[in-house]
C-alpha cells in the first residue's frame, strides 16, 4: 500500500472510529470514550482493506466488464518524485502526531464538558439537598467542614467524607466503625453529611472528574453557615 493510501486510511479510520465511539457513549459512560476509540480505531484500520475487497467481490457486474487498456503514464522527473515523497512523509508524520494528540485532547475536553455542565447546574442560594439533586454525574465526590477539629479526635470524627454516587441515584460511604460501604438515598446522604460535617459551619463540596489521561477536572461548591451556597468556584484541571 502506498504511503498516501496509508495516510488516507489512517485519517479516515480515525474519524470513523471517533464517530463510532461517540455514538457508543449513548450506552457507555463518558470516561470509556478513549478505551473505545483505542479498540475501534486499530480494528477499522486492519480490517478496512478486507471490507473493501468484499465490496468489490459483491460487484459482479464490474467483474464481468471487459478491462480497458490505459496508455502508459509518463514518469515524472527524479526531483519531483523526491519532493513529492518528502512532502508525503512529512504530512504523514504531522497527521500521526495530530491524531495522537487528539486521543489525549478528546477525553480531557469531554471531562471539562461534564464538569461545566454540573457546575452550571449549581446556583447561589441552593441548599445541600438541592445541590445533591442537581449534581449526580461525577467520578469522585468529597465534602468537608470548617468546624473545629480536635487533633486527638478519632478518624471517624474528622469533619470530612468521601461519597460515591451510582447511576441509580444512591450514594456509597465507607463506614470506619462497621468497615463496610453503606448505601443511602439522596435524603439519607444529606442527613449523613449534616451529622458528619456539623451544621452552623461553612461546608465545601468537591466534584472531580477523571479520564484516561493524567489530568483530572474538578470544581468546588462553598456553603455558608446557614447551609446555602455562597460560591461556586470555577472548573479547572490538575495532574
Short mmCIF file of C-alpha atoms in Angstrom, two decimals:
data_model
loop_
_atom_site.label_atom_id
_atom_site.label_comp_id
_atom_site.label_asym_id
_atom_site.label_seq_id
_atom_site.Cartn_x
_atom_site.Cartn_y
_atom_site.Cartn_z
CA UNK A 1 0.00 0.00 0.00
CA UNK A 2 1.38 3.41 -0.99
CA UNK A 3 2.23 5.99 1.69
CA UNK A 4 -0.55 8.32 0.54
CA UNK A 5 -3.09 5.50 0.77
CA UNK A 6 -1.87 4.61 4.26
CA UNK A 7 -2.22 8.23 5.37
CA UNK A 8 -5.75 8.43 3.99
CA UNK A 9 -6.65 5.12 5.61
CA UNK A 10 -5.16 6.23 8.93
CA UNK A 11 -7.06 9.53 8.96
CA UNK A 12 -10.31 8.11 7.59
CA UNK A 13 -10.48 5.23 10.04
CA UNK A 14 -9.66 7.59 12.94
CA UNK A 15 -12.56 9.89 12.07
CA UNK A 16 -14.89 6.92 11.66
CA UNK A 17 -13.68 5.39 14.94
CA UNK A 18 -14.24 8.70 16.75
CA UNK A 19 -17.79 8.87 15.41
CA UNK A 20 -18.49 5.27 16.41
CA UNK A 21 -17.03 5.82 19.90
CA UNK A 22 -19.09 8.98 20.31
CA UNK A 23 -22.25 7.09 19.37
CA UNK A 24 -21.34 4.35 21.84
CA UNK A 25 -21.49 6.93 24.65
CA UNK A 26 -25.26 6.60 24.40
CA UNK A 27 -24.90 3.27 26.23
CA UNK A 28 -21.46 3.60 27.90
CA UNK A 29 -20.07 6.21 30.37
CA UNK A 30 -18.20 9.26 29.05
CA UNK A 31 -14.87 8.13 30.51
CA UNK A 32 -14.92 4.99 28.33
CA UNK A 33 -14.71 7.07 25.14
CA UNK A 34 -10.92 6.80 24.99
CA UNK A 35 -10.77 3.00 25.56
CA UNK A 36 -13.47 2.53 22.93
CA UNK A 37 -11.52 4.70 20.48
CA UNK A 38 -8.33 2.72 21.17
CA UNK A 39 -10.13 -0.55 20.38
CA UNK A 40 -12.23 0.60 17.42
CA UNK A 41 -9.56 2.57 15.54
CA UNK A 42 -6.98 -0.27 15.09
CA UNK A 43 -9.79 -2.70 14.25
CA UNK A 44 -11.08 -0.47 11.46
CA UNK A 45 -7.55 0.20 10.20
CA UNK A 46 -6.71 -3.51 9.97
CA UNK A 47 -9.99 -4.77 8.51
CA UNK A 48 -10.96 -1.84 6.27
CA UNK A 49 -8.96 -3.13 3.24
CA UNK A 50 -10.68 -6.52 3.61
CA UNK A 51 -14.07 -4.83 3.73
CA UNK A 52 -13.23 -3.05 0.50
CA UNK A 53 -12.21 -6.36 -1.08
CA UNK A 54 -15.51 -7.95 -0.10
CA UNK A 55 -17.36 -4.97 -1.52
CA UNK A 56 -15.50 -5.42 -4.79
CA UNK A 57 -16.34 -9.13 -4.85
CA UNK A 58 -20.04 -8.34 -4.45
CA UNK A 59 -19.98 -6.12 -7.50
CA UNK A 60 -20.30 -8.95 -10.00
CA UNK A 61 -21.22 -6.67 -12.84
CA UNK A 62 -17.94 -4.83 -12.60
CA UNK A 63 -16.02 -8.09 -12.58
CA UNK A 64 -17.62 -9.20 -15.82
CA UNK A 65 -16.93 -5.93 -17.60
CA UNK A 66 -14.03 -6.01 -20.10
CA UNK A 67 -10.80 -4.48 -18.95
CA UNK A 68 -9.80 -1.30 -20.71
CA UNK A 69 -6.18 -0.70 -21.51
CA UNK A 70 -4.72 2.64 -20.49
CA UNK A 71 -1.83 4.40 -22.13
CA UNK A 72 1.43 4.33 -20.15
CA UNK A 73 1.84 7.24 -17.73
CA UNK A 74 4.87 9.40 -18.28
CA UNK A 75 7.29 9.07 -15.39
CA UNK A 76 7.98 12.29 -13.51
CA UNK A 77 11.49 13.66 -13.10
CA UNK A 78 13.55 12.48 -10.15
CA UNK A 79 13.49 15.83 -8.31
CA UNK A 80 9.68 15.96 -8.47
CA UNK A 81 9.44 12.44 -7.08
CA UNK A 82 11.85 13.32 -4.27
CA UNK A 83 9.95 16.48 -3.34
CA UNK A 84 6.62 14.70 -3.53
CA UNK A 85 7.86 11.79 -1.41
CA UNK A 86 9.32 14.15 1.19
CA UNK A 87 6.07 16.13 1.44
CA UNK A 88 4.06 12.93 1.80
CA UNK A 89 6.38 11.68 4.53
CA UNK A 90 6.23 14.98 6.43
CA UNK A 91 2.46 15.10 6.01
CA UNK A 92 2.14 11.56 7.35
CA UNK A 93 4.23 12.43 10.42
CA UNK A 94 2.21 15.60 11.08
CA UNK A 95 -1.06 13.71 10.67
CA UNK A 96 0.10 10.94 13.00
CA UNK A 97 1.14 13.50 15.65
CA UNK A 98 -2.19 15.30 15.25
CA UNK A 99 -4.17 12.09 15.67
CA UNK A 100 -2.09 11.08 18.69
CA UNK A 101 -2.68 14.46 20.31
CA UNK A 102 -6.41 14.14 19.68
CA UNK A 103 -6.51 10.86 21.60
CA UNK A 104 -5.34 12.89 24.60
CA UNK A 105 -7.30 16.07 23.98
CA UNK A 106 -10.71 14.46 23.33
CA UNK A 107 -11.01 12.73 26.76
CA UNK A 108 -9.97 15.93 28.55
CA UNK A 109 -12.46 18.01 26.54
CA UNK A 110 -15.25 15.56 27.37
CA UNK A 111 -14.22 15.71 31.03
CA UNK A 112 -14.40 19.51 31.04
CA UNK A 113 -17.80 19.32 29.33
CA UNK A 114 -19.18 17.08 32.08
CA UNK A 115 -17.73 19.28 34.82
CA UNK A 116 -19.03 22.53 33.31
CA UNK A 117 -22.49 21.03 32.85
CA UNK A 118 -22.58 20.09 36.54
CA UNK A 119 -21.03 23.42 37.53
CA UNK A 120 -23.71 25.39 35.70
CA UNK A 121 -26.46 23.42 37.48
CA UNK A 122 -25.43 24.88 40.87
CA UNK A 123 -26.50 28.41 41.81
CA UNK A 124 -26.02 30.76 44.72
CA UNK A 125 -28.58 30.20 47.47
CA UNK A 126 -29.18 26.49 46.85
CA UNK A 127 -29.35 24.16 49.84
CA UNK A 128 -27.38 20.94 50.36
CA UNK A 129 -30.25 18.66 49.22
CA UNK A 130 -30.79 20.84 46.15
CA UNK A 131 -27.10 20.59 45.18
CA UNK A 132 -27.09 16.82 45.72
CA UNK A 133 -30.12 16.55 43.48
CA UNK A 134 -28.67 18.87 40.81
CA UNK A 135 -25.23 17.23 40.52
CA UNK A 136 -25.32 13.45 40.18
CA UNK A 137 -22.73 12.95 37.42
CA UNK A 138 -19.23 12.86 38.90
CA UNK A 139 -16.47 10.31 39.43
CA UNK A 140 -15.28 11.43 42.87
CA UNK A 141 -17.30 13.40 45.41
CA UNK A 142 -15.80 14.75 48.62
CA UNK A 143 -17.13 17.03 51.34
CA UNK A 144 -15.51 18.78 54.28
CA UNK A 145 -16.41 21.25 57.00
CA UNK A 146 -14.58 24.12 58.67
CA UNK A 147 -15.82 23.04 62.08
CA UNK A 148 -13.10 22.94 64.79
CA UNK A 149 -11.16 19.69 64.83
CA UNK A 150 -9.50 18.17 67.85
CA UNK A 151 -6.03 16.91 66.92
CA UNK A 152 -6.64 13.83 69.07
CA UNK A 153 -10.03 13.09 67.53
CA UNK A 154 -10.67 9.64 66.15
CA UNK A 155 -10.64 9.13 62.38
CA UNK A 156 -14.39 8.69 62.26
CA UNK A 157 -14.88 12.11 63.90
CA UNK A 158 -12.95 14.07 61.27
CA UNK A 159 -15.36 16.53 59.58
CA UNK A 160 -14.69 15.23 56.08
CA UNK A 161 -16.21 12.47 53.99
CA UNK A 162 -15.98 10.91 50.54
CA UNK A 163 -19.14 9.72 48.86
CA UNK A 164 -19.55 7.59 45.77
CA UNK A 165 -22.58 8.09 43.56
CA UNK A 166 -24.11 5.46 41.31
CA UNK A 167 -26.31 5.66 38.25
CA UNK A 168 -29.26 4.50 40.35
CA UNK A 169 -29.10 7.76 42.33
CA UNK A 170 -27.84 6.10 45.52
CA UNK A 171 -24.70 7.09 47.39
CA UNK A 172 -21.97 4.99 48.95
CA UNK A 173 -19.97 5.95 52.02
CA UNK A 174 -17.37 3.82 53.77
CA UNK A 175 -18.10 3.46 57.47
CA UNK A 176 -14.91 3.16 59.52
CA UNK A 177 -16.68 1.64 62.52
CA UNK A 178 -18.57 -1.01 60.56
CA UNK A 179 -15.75 -1.38 57.99
CA UNK A 180 -18.11 -1.60 55.04
CA UNK A 181 -19.77 0.55 52.40
CA UNK A 182 -23.12 1.98 53.39
CA UNK A 183 -25.62 2.69 50.64
CA UNK A 184 -28.02 5.55 51.14
CA UNK A 185 -30.59 7.52 49.21
CA UNK A 186 -30.24 11.21 48.43
CA UNK A 187 -32.11 12.25 51.58
CA UNK A 188 -30.14 9.79 53.73
CA UNK A 189 -26.87 11.08 52.25
CA UNK A 190 -27.90 14.63 53.20
CA UNK A 191 -28.59 13.50 56.76
CA UNK A 192 -25.22 11.73 56.97
CA UNK A 193 -23.44 14.84 55.73
CA UNK A 194 -25.18 17.02 58.30
CA UNK A 195 -24.26 14.57 61.07
CA UNK A 196 -20.65 14.30 59.86
CA UNK A 197 -19.89 17.91 58.94
CA UNK A 198 -21.92 19.69 61.65
CA UNK A 199 -24.40 22.45 60.88
CA UNK A 200 -23.51 26.06 61.59
CA UNK A 201 -20.09 25.93 59.91
CA UNK A 202 -19.04 26.53 56.29
CA UNK A 203 -19.03 23.41 54.09
CA UNK A 204 -17.19 22.53 50.91
CA UNK A 205 -18.25 20.07 48.21
CA UNK A 206 -15.58 18.81 45.80
CA UNK A 207 -16.56 17.26 42.46
CA UNK A 208 -13.81 15.53 40.49
CA UNK A 209 -13.93 14.01 37.00
CA UNK A 210 -11.30 11.57 35.80
CA UNK A 211 -10.33 10.20 32.40
CA UNK A 212 -7.62 8.08 30.82
CA UNK A 213 -5.09 10.95 30.90
CA UNK A 214 -3.18 12.19 33.99
CA UNK A 215 -5.28 15.38 34.01
CA UNK A 216 -8.31 15.42 36.30
CA UNK A 217 -11.00 18.11 36.22
CA UNK A 218 -12.68 19.49 39.33
CA UNK A 219 -14.69 22.30 40.85
CA UNK A 220 -15.92 23.03 44.36
CA UNK A 221 -19.07 24.43 45.94
CA UNK A 222 -18.91 26.54 49.11
CA UNK A 223 -21.77 26.59 51.62
CA UNK A 224 -22.16 29.27 54.25
CA UNK A 225 -23.01 28.67 57.93
CA UNK A 226 -26.71 28.94 57.00
CA UNK A 227 -26.40 25.83 54.77
CA UNK A 228 -26.83 27.66 51.44
CA UNK A 229 -24.40 28.01 48.54
CA UNK A 230 -22.31 31.17 48.74
CA UNK A 231 -19.84 30.45 45.92
CA UNK A 232 -19.34 28.04 43.02
CA UNK A 233 -15.67 28.03 42.16
CA UNK A 234 -14.52 27.74 38.52
CA UNK A 235 -13.76 24.46 36.79
CA UNK A 236 -10.06 23.70 36.41
CA UNK A 237 -7.77 20.80 35.57
CA UNK A 238 -4.90 19.35 37.60
CA UNK A 239 -2.45 16.45 37.34
#
